[in-house]
PDB file of C-alpha atoms and ligand atoms in Angstrom:
ATOM      1  CA  MET E   1       0.000   0.000   0.000  1.00  0.00           C
ATOM      2  CA  ILE E   2       0.950   3.670  -0.222  1.00  0.00           C
ATOM      3  CA  LYS E   3       3.890   4.409   2.028  1.00  0.00           C
ATOM      4  CA  GLU E   4       2.922   6.693   4.876  1.00  0.00           C
ATOM      5  CA  PHE E   5       5.068   9.800   4.927  1.00  0.00           C
ATOM      6  CA  GLU E   6       4.965  12.808   7.095  1.00  0.00           C
ATOM      7  CA  ALA E   7       2.075  14.574   5.424  1.00  0.00           C
ATOM      8  CA  GLY E   8      -0.229  11.563   5.861  1.00  0.00           C
ATOM      9  CA  THR E   9      -3.455  10.788   4.016  1.00  0.00           C
ATOM     10  CA  PHE E  10      -7.041  11.947   3.677  1.00  0.00           C
ATOM     11  CA  THR E  11      -9.730   9.255   3.777  1.00  0.00           C
ATOM     12  CA  LEU E  12     -11.907   9.610   0.681  1.00  0.00           C
ATOM     13  CA  ASN E  13     -15.686   9.077   0.757  1.00  0.00           C
ATOM     14  CA  ASN E  14     -15.207   5.461  -0.409  1.00  0.00           C
ATOM     15  CA  GLY E  15     -12.668   4.652   2.342  1.00  0.00           C
ATOM     16  CA  VAL E  16      -9.558   4.888   0.112  1.00  0.00           C
ATOM     17  CA  GLU E  17      -6.600   6.682   1.735  1.00  0.00           C
ATOM     18  CA  MET E  18      -5.172   9.378  -0.549  1.00  0.00           C
ATOM     19  CA  PRO E  19      -1.845  11.089   0.213  1.00  0.00           C
ATOM     20  CA  LYS E  20      -2.368  14.706   1.242  1.00  0.00           C
ATOM     21  CA  LEU E  21       0.726  15.741  -0.648  1.00  0.00           C
ATOM     22  CA  GLY E  22       1.354  14.841  -4.258  1.00  0.00           C
ATOM     23  CA  PHE E  23       3.732  15.635  -7.069  1.00  0.00           C
ATOM     24  CA  GLY E  24       2.310  17.696  -9.931  1.00  0.00           C
ATOM     25  CA  THR E  25       3.813  16.758 -13.292  1.00  0.00           C
ATOM     26  CA  TYR E  26       2.331  19.312 -15.691  1.00  0.00           C
ATOM     27  CA  ALA E  27       5.117  20.148 -18.198  1.00  0.00           C
ATOM     28  CA  ALA E  28       7.697  18.319 -16.023  1.00  0.00           C
ATOM     29  CA  GLN E  29       8.823  16.204 -18.998  1.00  0.00           C
ATOM     30  CA  GLU E  30      10.015  19.389 -20.729  1.00  0.00           C
ATOM     31  CA  SER E  31      12.724  19.810 -18.115  1.00  0.00           C
ATOM     32  CA  PRO E  32      16.127  18.225 -18.818  1.00  0.00           C
ATOM     33  CA  ASP E  33      16.015  17.326 -15.103  1.00  0.00           C
ATOM     34  CA  PHE E  34      12.828  15.240 -15.409  1.00  0.00           C
ATOM     35  CA  THR E  35      14.304  11.881 -14.352  1.00  0.00           C
ATOM     36  CA  ALA E  36      16.449  13.404 -11.614  1.00  0.00           C
ATOM     37  CA  ALA E  37      13.438  15.312 -10.312  1.00  0.00           C
ATOM     38  CA  MET E  38      11.316  12.159 -10.274  1.00  0.00           C
ATOM     39  CA  ASP E  39      14.114  10.306  -8.462  1.00  0.00           C
ATOM     40  CA  HIS E  40      14.296  13.092  -5.922  1.00  0.00           C
ATOM     41  CA  ALA E  41      10.528  13.185  -5.468  1.00  0.00           C
ATOM     42  CA  VAL E  42      10.490   9.448  -4.748  1.00  0.00           C
ATOM     43  CA  GLU E  43      13.480   9.780  -2.379  1.00  0.00           C
ATOM     44  CA  THR E  44      11.865  12.614  -0.425  1.00  0.00           C
ATOM     45  CA  GLY E  45       8.702  10.561   0.032  1.00  0.00           C
ATOM     46  CA  PHE E  46       6.264  11.700  -2.650  1.00  0.00           C
ATOM     47  CA  ARG E  47       3.985   8.795  -3.512  1.00  0.00           C
ATOM     48  CA  LEU E  48       1.142  10.511  -5.367  1.00  0.00           C
ATOM     49  CA  PHE E  49       1.880  11.508  -8.971  1.00  0.00           C
ATOM     50  CA  ASP E  50      -0.636  13.596 -10.839  1.00  0.00           C
ATOM     51  CA  THR E  51      -0.866  13.605 -14.625  1.00  0.00           C
ATOM     52  CA  ALA E  52      -3.491  13.992 -17.357  1.00  0.00           C
ATOM     53  CA  SER E  53      -3.796  12.852 -20.925  1.00  0.00           C
ATOM     54  CA  MET E  54      -3.561  16.501 -22.006  1.00  0.00           C
ATOM     55  CA  TYR E  55      -0.172  16.917 -20.274  1.00  0.00           C
ATOM     56  CA  GLY E  56       1.442  14.674 -22.884  1.00  0.00           C
ATOM     57  CA  ASN E  57       3.714  12.999 -20.346  1.00  0.00           C
ATOM     58  CA  GLN E  58       1.980   9.729 -19.492  1.00  0.00           C
ATOM     59  CA  ILE E  59       4.540   7.818 -21.590  1.00  0.00           C
ATOM     60  CA  ASP E  60       7.420   9.529 -19.744  1.00  0.00           C
ATOM     61  CA  LEU E  61       5.887   8.687 -16.379  1.00  0.00           C
ATOM     62  CA  GLY E  62       5.104   5.123 -17.414  1.00  0.00           C
ATOM     63  CA  ASN E  63       8.710   4.610 -18.523  1.00  0.00           C
ATOM     64  CA  TYR E  64      10.008   6.211 -15.345  1.00  0.00           C
ATOM     65  CA  PHE E  65       8.009   3.962 -13.041  1.00  0.00           C
ATOM     66  CA  ALA E  66       8.721   0.841 -15.090  1.00  0.00           C
ATOM     67  CA  ASN E  67      12.475   1.431 -15.347  1.00  0.00           C
ATOM     68  CA  ASN E  68      13.732   3.843 -12.709  1.00  0.00           C
ATOM     69  CA  SER E  69      11.564   4.261  -9.642  1.00  0.00           C
ATOM     70  CA  GLY E  70      12.330   1.006  -7.826  1.00  0.00           C
ATOM     71  CA  LEU E  71       8.741   1.120  -6.522  1.00  0.00           C
ATOM     72  CA  ASP E  72       6.167  -1.649  -6.827  1.00  0.00           C
ATOM     73  CA  ARG E  73       2.948  -0.435  -8.390  1.00  0.00           C
ATOM     74  CA  ASP E  74       0.984  -0.645  -5.137  1.00  0.00           C
ATOM     75  CA  ASN E  75       3.527   1.653  -3.475  1.00  0.00           C
ATOM     76  CA  TYR E  76       2.659   4.721  -5.504  1.00  0.00           C
ATOM     77  CA  TRP E  77      -0.512   6.505  -6.488  1.00  0.00           C
ATOM     78  CA  LEU E  78      -1.354   7.535 -10.040  1.00  0.00           C
ATOM     79  CA  THR E  79      -3.961  10.154 -10.866  1.00  0.00           C
ATOM     80  CA  SER E  80      -4.878  10.898 -14.456  1.00  0.00           C
ATOM     81  CA  LYS E  81      -7.665  12.804 -16.173  1.00  0.00           C
ATOM     82  CA  VAL E  82      -9.865  12.269 -19.177  1.00  0.00           C
ATOM     83  CA  GLY E  83      -9.162  15.097 -21.612  1.00  0.00           C
ATOM     84  CA  GLN E  84     -11.604  17.614 -22.983  1.00  0.00           C
ATOM     85  CA  GLN E  85     -11.613  16.049 -26.440  1.00  0.00           C
ATOM     86  CA  GLU E  86     -11.970  12.524 -25.027  1.00  0.00           C
ATOM     87  CA  GLN E  87     -15.319  12.974 -23.304  1.00  0.00           C
ATOM     88  CA  GLY E  88     -18.365  10.816 -24.041  1.00  0.00           C
ATOM     89  CA  TYR E  89     -19.019   7.198 -22.968  1.00  0.00           C
ATOM     90  CA  GLU E  90     -17.069   5.161 -25.515  1.00  0.00           C
ATOM     91  CA  GLU E  91     -14.497   7.922 -25.945  1.00  0.00           C
ATOM     92  CA  THR E  92     -13.759   7.941 -22.219  1.00  0.00           C
ATOM     93  CA  LEU E  93     -13.352   4.169 -22.093  1.00  0.00           C
ATOM     94  CA  ALA E  94     -10.935   4.397 -25.037  1.00  0.00           C
ATOM     95  CA  ALA E  95      -9.067   7.276 -23.369  1.00  0.00           C
ATOM     96  CA  PHE E  96      -8.724   5.262 -20.172  1.00  0.00           C
ATOM     97  CA  LYS E  97      -7.325   2.331 -22.099  1.00  0.00           C
ATOM     98  CA  ASN E  98      -4.747   4.575 -23.716  1.00  0.00           C
ATOM     99  CA  THR E  99      -3.856   6.220 -20.412  1.00  0.00           C
ATOM    100  CA  THR E 100      -3.226   2.912 -18.651  1.00  0.00           C
ATOM    101  CA  LYS E 101      -1.228   1.668 -21.637  1.00  0.00           C
ATOM    102  CA  GLU E 102       0.954   4.781 -21.610  1.00  0.00           C
ATOM    103  CA  LEU E 103       1.390   4.594 -17.845  1.00  0.00           C
ATOM    104  CA  GLN E 104       2.134   0.855 -18.109  1.00  0.00           C
ATOM    105  CA  THR E 105      -0.372  -0.018 -15.411  1.00  0.00           C
ATOM    106  CA  ASP E 106      -3.525  -2.134 -15.051  1.00  0.00           C
ATOM    107  CA  TYR E 107      -5.326   0.390 -12.885  1.00  0.00           C
ATOM    108  CA  LEU E 108      -5.393   3.996 -11.734  1.00  0.00           C
ATOM    109  CA  ASP E 109      -5.751   5.155  -8.168  1.00  0.00           C
ATOM    110  CA  LEU E 110      -7.792   8.163  -9.234  1.00  0.00           C
ATOM    111  CA  TYR E 111      -9.355   9.089 -12.569  1.00  0.00           C
ATOM    112  CA  LEU E 112     -10.803  12.575 -12.981  1.00  0.00           C
ATOM    113  CA  VAL E 113     -12.921  14.404 -15.537  1.00  0.00           C
ATOM    114  CA  HIS E 114     -10.490  17.192 -16.416  1.00  0.00           C
ATOM    115  CA  TRP E 115     -13.023  19.979 -17.145  1.00  0.00           C
ATOM    116  CA  PRO E 116     -16.810  20.080 -16.934  1.00  0.00           C
ATOM    117  CA  LYS E 117     -18.498  19.911 -20.322  1.00  0.00           C
ATOM    118  CA  GLU E 118     -22.237  20.308 -20.420  1.00  0.00           C
ATOM    119  CA  LYS E 119     -22.649  18.280 -23.584  1.00  0.00           C
ATOM    120  CA  HIS E 120     -20.838  15.176 -22.361  1.00  0.00           C
ATOM    121  CA  MET E 121     -21.098  15.315 -18.596  1.00  0.00           C
ATOM    122  CA  PHE E 122     -23.430  12.380 -17.935  1.00  0.00           C
ATOM    123  CA  GLN E 123     -21.951  10.017 -20.508  1.00  0.00           C
ATOM    124  CA  THR E 124     -18.392  10.716 -19.373  1.00  0.00           C
ATOM    125  CA  TRP E 125     -19.334  10.176 -15.745  1.00  0.00           C
ATOM    126  CA  LYS E 126     -21.179   6.964 -16.610  1.00  0.00           C
ATOM    127  CA  ALA E 127     -17.950   5.661 -18.141  1.00  0.00           C
ATOM    128  CA  LEU E 128     -16.005   6.564 -14.989  1.00  0.00           C
ATOM    129  CA  GLU E 129     -18.638   4.812 -12.851  1.00  0.00           C
ATOM    130  CA  HIS E 130     -18.270   1.729 -15.048  1.00  0.00           C
ATOM    131  CA  LEU E 131     -14.466   1.764 -14.650  1.00  0.00           C
ATOM    132  CA  TYR E 132     -14.861   2.178 -10.893  1.00  0.00           C
ATOM    133  CA  LYS E 133     -17.426  -0.584 -10.514  1.00  0.00           C
ATOM    134  CA  GLU E 134     -15.293  -2.928 -12.614  1.00  0.00           C
ATOM    135  CA  GLY E 135     -12.270  -2.252 -10.380  1.00  0.00           C
ATOM    136  CA  TYR E 136     -10.069  -0.459 -12.913  1.00  0.00           C
ATOM    137  CA  VAL E 137      -9.866   2.648 -10.723  1.00  0.00           C
ATOM    138  CA  ARG E 138      -9.765   2.918  -6.948  1.00  0.00           C
ATOM    139  CA  ALA E 139     -11.569   6.266  -6.902  1.00  0.00           C
ATOM    140  CA  ILE E 140     -13.222   8.582  -9.414  1.00  0.00           C
ATOM    141  CA  GLY E 141     -13.615  12.314  -9.303  1.00  0.00           C
ATOM    142  CA  VAL E 142     -13.707  15.575 -11.159  1.00  0.00           C
ATOM    143  CA  SER E 143     -11.519  18.585 -11.771  1.00  0.00           C
ATOM    144  CA  ASN E 144     -12.506  22.220 -12.236  1.00  0.00           C
ATOM    145  CA  PHE E 145     -16.094  21.451 -11.215  1.00  0.00           C
ATOM    146  CA  GLU E 146     -17.782  24.314  -9.369  1.00  0.00           C
ATOM    147  CA  ALA E 147     -21.065  24.154  -7.442  1.00  0.00           C
ATOM    148  CA  ASN E 148     -23.321  24.387 -10.527  1.00  0.00           C
ATOM    149  CA  HIS E 149     -21.371  21.596 -12.260  1.00  0.00           C
ATOM    150  CA  LEU E 150     -21.480  19.365  -9.184  1.00  0.00           C
ATOM    151  CA  ASP E 151     -25.210  19.982  -8.829  1.00  0.00           C
ATOM    152  CA  ARG E 152     -25.804  18.935 -12.420  1.00  0.00           C
ATOM    153  CA  LEU E 153     -23.582  15.871 -12.124  1.00  0.00           C
ATOM    154  CA  MET E 154     -25.496  14.724  -9.050  1.00  0.00           C
ATOM    155  CA  LEU E 155     -28.756  14.655 -11.018  1.00  0.00           C
ATOM    156  CA  GLU E 156     -27.642  11.399 -12.636  1.00  0.00           C
ATOM    157  CA  ALA E 157     -24.594  10.153 -10.744  1.00  0.00           C
ATOM    158  CA  THR E 158     -24.845   6.863  -8.899  1.00  0.00           C
ATOM    159  CA  VAL E 159     -21.326   7.249  -7.474  1.00  0.00           C
ATOM    160  CA  MET E 160     -20.401  10.559  -5.854  1.00  0.00           C
ATOM    161  CA  PRO E 161     -17.070  12.069  -6.922  1.00  0.00           C
ATOM    162  CA  ALA E 162     -14.423  11.276  -4.311  1.00  0.00           C
ATOM    163  CA  VAL E 163     -12.218  14.256  -5.230  1.00  0.00           C
ATOM    164  CA  ASP E 164     -12.608  17.638  -6.926  1.00  0.00           C
ATOM    165  CA  GLN E 165      -9.285  19.120  -8.055  1.00  0.00           C
ATOM    166  CA  VAL E 166      -9.606  22.868  -8.591  1.00  0.00           C
ATOM    167  CA  GLU E 167      -7.326  25.881  -8.865  1.00  0.00           C
ATOM    168  CA  THR E 168      -6.606  26.984  -5.299  1.00  0.00           C
ATOM    169  CA  HIS E 169      -3.894  29.245  -3.867  1.00  0.00           C
ATOM    170  CA  PRO E 170      -3.854  32.267  -1.559  1.00  0.00           C
ATOM    171  CA  TYR E 171      -4.754  34.795  -4.277  1.00  0.00           C
ATOM    172  CA  PHE E 172      -7.557  32.515  -5.499  1.00  0.00           C
ATOM    173  CA  ASN E 173      -8.622  30.488  -2.512  1.00  0.00           C
ATOM    174  CA  ASN E 174     -11.809  29.230  -4.171  1.00  0.00           C
ATOM    175  CA  HIS E 175     -13.454  28.997  -0.760  1.00  0.00           C
ATOM    176  CA  VAL E 176     -17.040  28.885  -2.037  1.00  0.00           C
ATOM    177  CA  THR E 177     -16.333  25.827  -4.194  1.00  0.00           C
ATOM    178  CA  ARG E 178     -14.211  24.287  -1.450  1.00  0.00           C
ATOM    179  CA  ASP E 179     -16.909  24.737   1.194  1.00  0.00           C
ATOM    180  CA  TYR E 180     -19.534  23.304  -1.135  1.00  0.00           C
ATOM    181  CA  MET E 181     -17.559  20.186  -2.017  1.00  0.00           C
ATOM    182  CA  GLN E 182     -16.564  19.665   1.603  1.00  0.00           C
ATOM    183  CA  SER E 183     -20.271  19.822   2.577  1.00  0.00           C
ATOM    184  CA  LEU E 184     -20.875  16.993   0.084  1.00  0.00           C
ATOM    185  CA  GLY E 185     -18.020  14.860   1.429  1.00  0.00           C
ATOM    186  CA  ILE E 186     -15.873  15.436  -1.671  1.00  0.00           C
ATOM    187  CA  GLN E 187     -12.144  15.812  -1.001  1.00  0.00           C
ATOM    188  CA  HIS E 188     -10.716  19.153  -2.112  1.00  0.00           C
ATOM    189  CA  GLN E 189      -7.434  18.957  -4.013  1.00  0.00           C
ATOM    190  CA  ALA E 190      -5.620  22.109  -5.149  1.00  0.00           C
ATOM    191  CA  TRP E 191      -3.925  22.482  -8.511  1.00  0.00           C
ATOM    192  CA  SER E 192      -1.290  25.220  -8.686  1.00  0.00           C
ATOM    193  CA  PRO E 193      -1.305  25.343  -4.873  1.00  0.00           C
ATOM    194  CA  LEU E 194       1.555  27.867  -4.945  1.00  0.00           C
ATOM    195  CA  GLY E 195      -0.156  30.080  -7.522  1.00  0.00           C
ATOM    196  CA  GLN E 196       2.652  29.142  -9.935  1.00  0.00           C
ATOM    197  CA  ALA E 197       5.023  30.693  -7.383  1.00  0.00           C
ATOM    198  CA  ALA E 198       3.548  34.217  -7.755  1.00  0.00           C
ATOM    199  CA  ASP E 199       1.781  34.056  -4.388  1.00  0.00           C
ATOM    200  CA  LEU E 200       5.089  33.209  -2.689  1.00  0.00           C
ATOM    201  CA  LYS E 201       6.237  36.789  -3.192  1.00  0.00           C
ATOM    202  CA  ASP E 202       3.379  38.226  -1.158  1.00  0.00           C
ATOM    203  CA  PRO E 203       4.713  40.302   1.779  1.00  0.00           C
ATOM    204  CA  LEU E 204       2.481  38.498   4.277  1.00  0.00           C
ATOM    205  CA  ILE E 205       3.693  35.066   3.129  1.00  0.00           C
ATOM    206  CA  ILE E 206       7.311  36.257   3.376  1.00  0.00           C
ATOM    207  CA  THR E 207       6.693  37.655   6.868  1.00  0.00           C
ATOM    208  CA  LEU E 208       5.116  34.382   8.008  1.00  0.00           C
ATOM    209  CA  ALA E 209       8.024  32.424   6.509  1.00  0.00           C
ATOM    210  CA  GLU E 210      10.433  34.479   8.622  1.00  0.00           C
ATOM    211  CA  LYS E 211       8.240  34.134  11.715  1.00  0.00           C
ATOM    212  CA  TYR E 212       7.992  30.314  11.507  1.00  0.00           C
ATOM    213  CA  GLY E 213      11.509  29.760  10.149  1.00  0.00           C
ATOM    214  CA  LYS E 214      10.102  28.130   6.988  1.00  0.00           C
ATOM    215  CA  THR E 215      10.107  28.977   3.291  1.00  0.00           C
ATOM    216  CA  PRO E 216       7.181  30.800   1.640  1.00  0.00           C
ATOM    217  CA  ALA E 217       6.187  27.576  -0.168  1.00  0.00           C
ATOM    218  CA  GLN E 218       6.088  25.672   3.115  1.00  0.00           C
ATOM    219  CA  ILE E 219       3.808  28.339   4.626  1.00  0.00           C
ATOM    220  CA  VAL E 220       1.409  28.113   1.689  1.00  0.00           C
ATOM    221  CA  LEU E 221       1.400  24.304   1.615  1.00  0.00           C
ATOM    222  CA  LYS E 222       0.793  24.205   5.361  1.00  0.00           C
ATOM    223  CA  TRP E 223      -2.100  26.648   4.976  1.00  0.00           C
ATOM    224  CA  HIS E 224      -3.690  24.273   2.448  1.00  0.00           C
ATOM    225  CA  ASN E 225      -3.022  21.318   4.711  1.00  0.00           C
ATOM    226  CA  GLN E 226      -4.681  22.956   7.708  1.00  0.00           C
ATOM    227  CA  ASN E 227      -7.683  23.880   5.505  1.00  0.00           C
ATOM    228  CA  GLY E 228      -8.139  20.168   4.726  1.00  0.00           C
ATOM    229  CA  THR E 229      -6.911  20.566   1.153  1.00  0.00           C
ATOM    230  CA  ALA E 230      -4.746  18.038  -0.684  1.00  0.00           C
ATOM    231  CA  VAL E 231      -2.018  19.581  -2.863  1.00  0.00           C
ATOM    232  CA  ILE E 232       0.075  18.745  -5.930  1.00  0.00           C
ATOM    233  CA  PRO E 233       2.873  21.339  -6.128  1.00  0.00           C
ATOM    234  CA  LYS E 234       5.047  21.184  -9.254  1.00  0.00           C
ATOM    235  CA  SER E 235       8.804  21.498  -9.226  1.00  0.00           C
ATOM    236  CA  THR E 236      11.713  19.981 -11.098  1.00  0.00           C
ATOM    237  CA  ASN E 237      14.267  21.530  -8.745  1.00  0.00           C
ATOM    238  CA  ASN E 238      15.674  19.250  -6.042  1.00  0.00           C
ATOM    239  CA  LYS E 239      15.930  21.891  -3.355  1.00  0.00           C
ATOM    240  CA  ARG E 240      12.352  23.017  -3.909  1.00  0.00           C
ATOM    241  CA  ILE E 241      11.067  19.423  -4.118  1.00  0.00           C
ATOM    242  CA  THR E 242      12.605  18.802  -0.678  1.00  0.00           C
ATOM    243  CA  GLU E 243      10.978  21.979   0.668  1.00  0.00           C
ATOM    244  CA  ASN E 244       7.601  20.919  -0.649  1.00  0.00           C
ATOM    245  CA  ALA E 245       7.926  17.457   0.878  1.00  0.00           C
ATOM    246  CA  THR E 246       8.741  18.700   4.363  1.00  0.00           C
ATOM    247  CA  ILE E 247       5.834  20.621   5.814  1.00  0.00           C
ATOM    248  CA  GLY E 248       5.113  18.439   8.814  1.00  0.00           C
ATOM    249  CA  ASP E 249       6.758  19.899  11.885  1.00  0.00           C
ATOM    250  CA  PHE E 250       4.945  23.171  12.487  1.00  0.00           C
ATOM    251  CA  THR E 251       1.413  24.588  12.748  1.00  0.00           C
ATOM    252  CA  LEU E 252       0.130  27.986  11.636  1.00  0.00           C
ATOM    253  CA  ASN E 253      -1.845  29.579  14.444  1.00  0.00           C
ATOM    254  CA  PRO E 254      -5.529  30.453  13.782  1.00  0.00           C
ATOM    255  CA  HIS E 255      -4.763  34.159  13.436  1.00  0.00           C
ATOM    256  CA  ASP E 256      -2.132  33.520  10.768  1.00  0.00           C
ATOM    257  CA  MET E 257      -4.479  31.101   8.966  1.00  0.00           C
ATOM    258  CA  ALA E 258      -7.082  33.887   8.894  1.00  0.00           C
ATOM    259  CA  LEU E 259      -4.539  36.368   7.533  1.00  0.00           C
ATOM    260  CA  VAL E 260      -3.667  34.036   4.645  1.00  0.00           C
ATOM    261  CA  ASN E 261      -7.380  33.456   3.978  1.00  0.00           C
ATOM    262  CA  LEU E 262      -7.740  37.239   3.617  1.00  0.00           C
ATOM    263  CA  LEU E 263      -5.214  37.347   0.755  1.00  0.00           C
ATOM    264  CA  ASN E 264      -7.935  36.096  -1.592  1.00  0.00           C
ATOM    265  CA  ARG E 265      -8.306  38.394  -4.621  1.00  0.00           C
ATOM    266  CA  GLY E 266     -10.361  36.089  -6.800  1.00  0.00           C
ATOM    267  CA  GLU E 267      -7.478  36.124  -9.315  1.00  0.00           C
ATOM    268  CA  ARG E 268      -7.448  33.000 -11.468  1.00  0.00           C
ATOM    269  CA  ILE E 269      -4.475  31.642 -13.422  1.00  0.00           C
ATOM    270  CA  MET E 270      -6.733  29.872 -15.929  1.00  0.00           C
ATOM    271  CA  GLY E 271     -10.111  30.900 -17.311  1.00  0.00           C
ATOM    272  CA  ALA E 272     -13.241  30.129 -15.315  1.00  0.00           C
ATOM    273  CA  PRO E 273     -14.565  26.589 -15.875  1.00  0.00           C
ATOM    274  CA  ASP E 274     -17.933  28.056 -16.851  1.00  0.00           C
ATOM    275  CA  GLU E 275     -16.369  29.742 -19.900  1.00  0.00           C
ATOM    276  CA  ASN E 276     -15.542  26.321 -21.277  1.00  0.00           C
ATOM    277  CA  TYR E 277     -18.530  24.445 -19.885  1.00  0.00           C
ATOM    278  CA  VAL E 278     -20.960  25.428 -22.606  1.00  0.00           C
ATOM    279  CA  ASN E 279     -18.723  26.910 -25.294  1.00  0.00           C
ATOM    280  CA  ASP E 280     -16.053  24.207 -25.674  1.00  0.00           C
ATOM    281  CA  LEU E 281     -13.192  26.712 -25.736  1.00  0.00           C
ATOM    282  CA  TRP E 282     -10.487  24.366 -24.443  1.00  0.00           C
TER     283      TRP E 282
HETATM  284  P1  LIG L 301      10.564  25.094 -10.270  1.00  0.00           P
HETATM  285  O1  LIG L 301      10.103  23.905 -11.065  1.00  0.00           O
HETATM  286  O2  LIG L 301      11.698  25.836 -10.906  1.00  0.00           O
HETATM  287  O3  LIG L 301      10.798  24.758  -8.818  1.00  0.00           O
HETATM  288  P2  LIG L 301       2.332  25.491  -8.867  1.00  0.00           P
HETATM  289  O4  LIG L 301       2.562  24.106  -8.349  1.00  0.00           O
HETATM  290  O5  LIG L 301       1.535  26.352  -7.945  1.00  0.00           O
HETATM  291  O6  LIG L 301       1.752  25.498 -10.269  1.00  0.00           O
HETATM  292  O7  LIG L 301       3.750  26.217  -8.971  1.00  0.00           O
HETATM  293  C1  LIG L 301       4.757  25.732  -9.826  1.00  0.00           C
HETATM  294  C2  LIG L 301       5.837  26.764  -9.934  1.00  0.00           C
HETATM  295  O8  LIG L 301       6.338  27.058  -8.636  1.00  0.00           O
HETATM  296  C3  LIG L 301       6.989  26.343 -10.767  1.00  0.00           C
HETATM  297  O9  LIG L 301       7.414  27.482 -11.482  1.00  0.00           O
HETATM  298  C4  LIG L 301       8.059  25.925  -9.747  1.00  0.00           C
HETATM  299  O10 LIG L 301       9.349  26.186 -10.299  1.00  0.00           O
HETATM  300  C5  LIG L 301       7.753  26.826  -8.581  1.00  0.00           C
HETATM  301  N1  LIG L 301       8.009  26.208  -7.281  1.00  0.00           N
HETATM  302  C6  LIG L 301       7.683  24.948  -6.884  1.00  0.00           C
HETATM  303  N2  LIG L 301       8.065  24.739  -5.631  1.00  0.00           N
HETATM  304  C7  LIG L 301       8.614  25.885  -5.193  1.00  0.00           C
HETATM  305  C8  LIG L 301       9.178  26.287  -3.965  1.00  0.00           C
HETATM  306  N3  LIG L 301       9.268  25.452  -2.939  1.00  0.00           N
HETATM  307  N4  LIG L 301       9.680  27.556  -3.884  1.00  0.00           N
HETATM  308  C9  LIG L 301       9.608  28.406  -4.924  1.00  0.00           C
HETATM  309  N5  LIG L 301       9.084  28.085  -6.120  1.00  0.00           N
HETATM  310  C10 LIG L 301       8.582  26.835  -6.246  1.00  0.00           C
END
């Protein structure tokens, strides 16, 4: 099973234990340090690896785990996502087959719908439910689903999403969506938890880093952790990977948590999911 490391796990609504801290791989394969970074992530204790068919790196990850990681398959967690152009019932089943082939695995730990699409929502979800019920995935969930998308999904879903992975960082804390999913028992997972490093330059985050003797990234990751949010920070730099893996030995006090919550500016990195939901923009 997944090796316990200092950040621990969240128990999903189907009883599966998901690591709180994961390794984001978006664009990681473009770095000349990809293999070294993966080695370092494994060494520092990362066991959850997050990819997507649209990232174009499933083959790289599959080769890495098959040839370099030294880990048995049941000692690491793989998340992938069905792409925007792969939605629909048969299309999703075909996409899943391709994903598992590229990742050189029989199963995924978590399979997500990458973006909500009005036209395909029910058929795509039905395919995920089929994969779940047949035991090809340990948990199914969604990504970039906000309250209106979750409400619509629930009209026909027979399995509740276990996870909703949405953009979340101090400048866009997405608290309305987070509170809604948490009220439904759906685990919140943050993509771009560091705000692509921009939020790390905020004067408050720097002040808190000095106060706690931590780095700005560790303050932000701890803030997520104390909010009950799972995270998948991305880095291909060994020093920063180590930083991101070591957030266990301190606690932000409630006042400092509130101060970070107040940094919210509603500033997204990506477009709003609703822009794409009906119009098929990406
Ligand atoms: P690098 O790969 O050079 O470390 P996010 O996960 O929010 O999308 O942020 C990813 C960005 O944040 C990348 O540019 C990454 O650069 C940078 N980053 C990741 N970890 C840290 C860290 N601990 N300190 C500073 N920057 C970081």
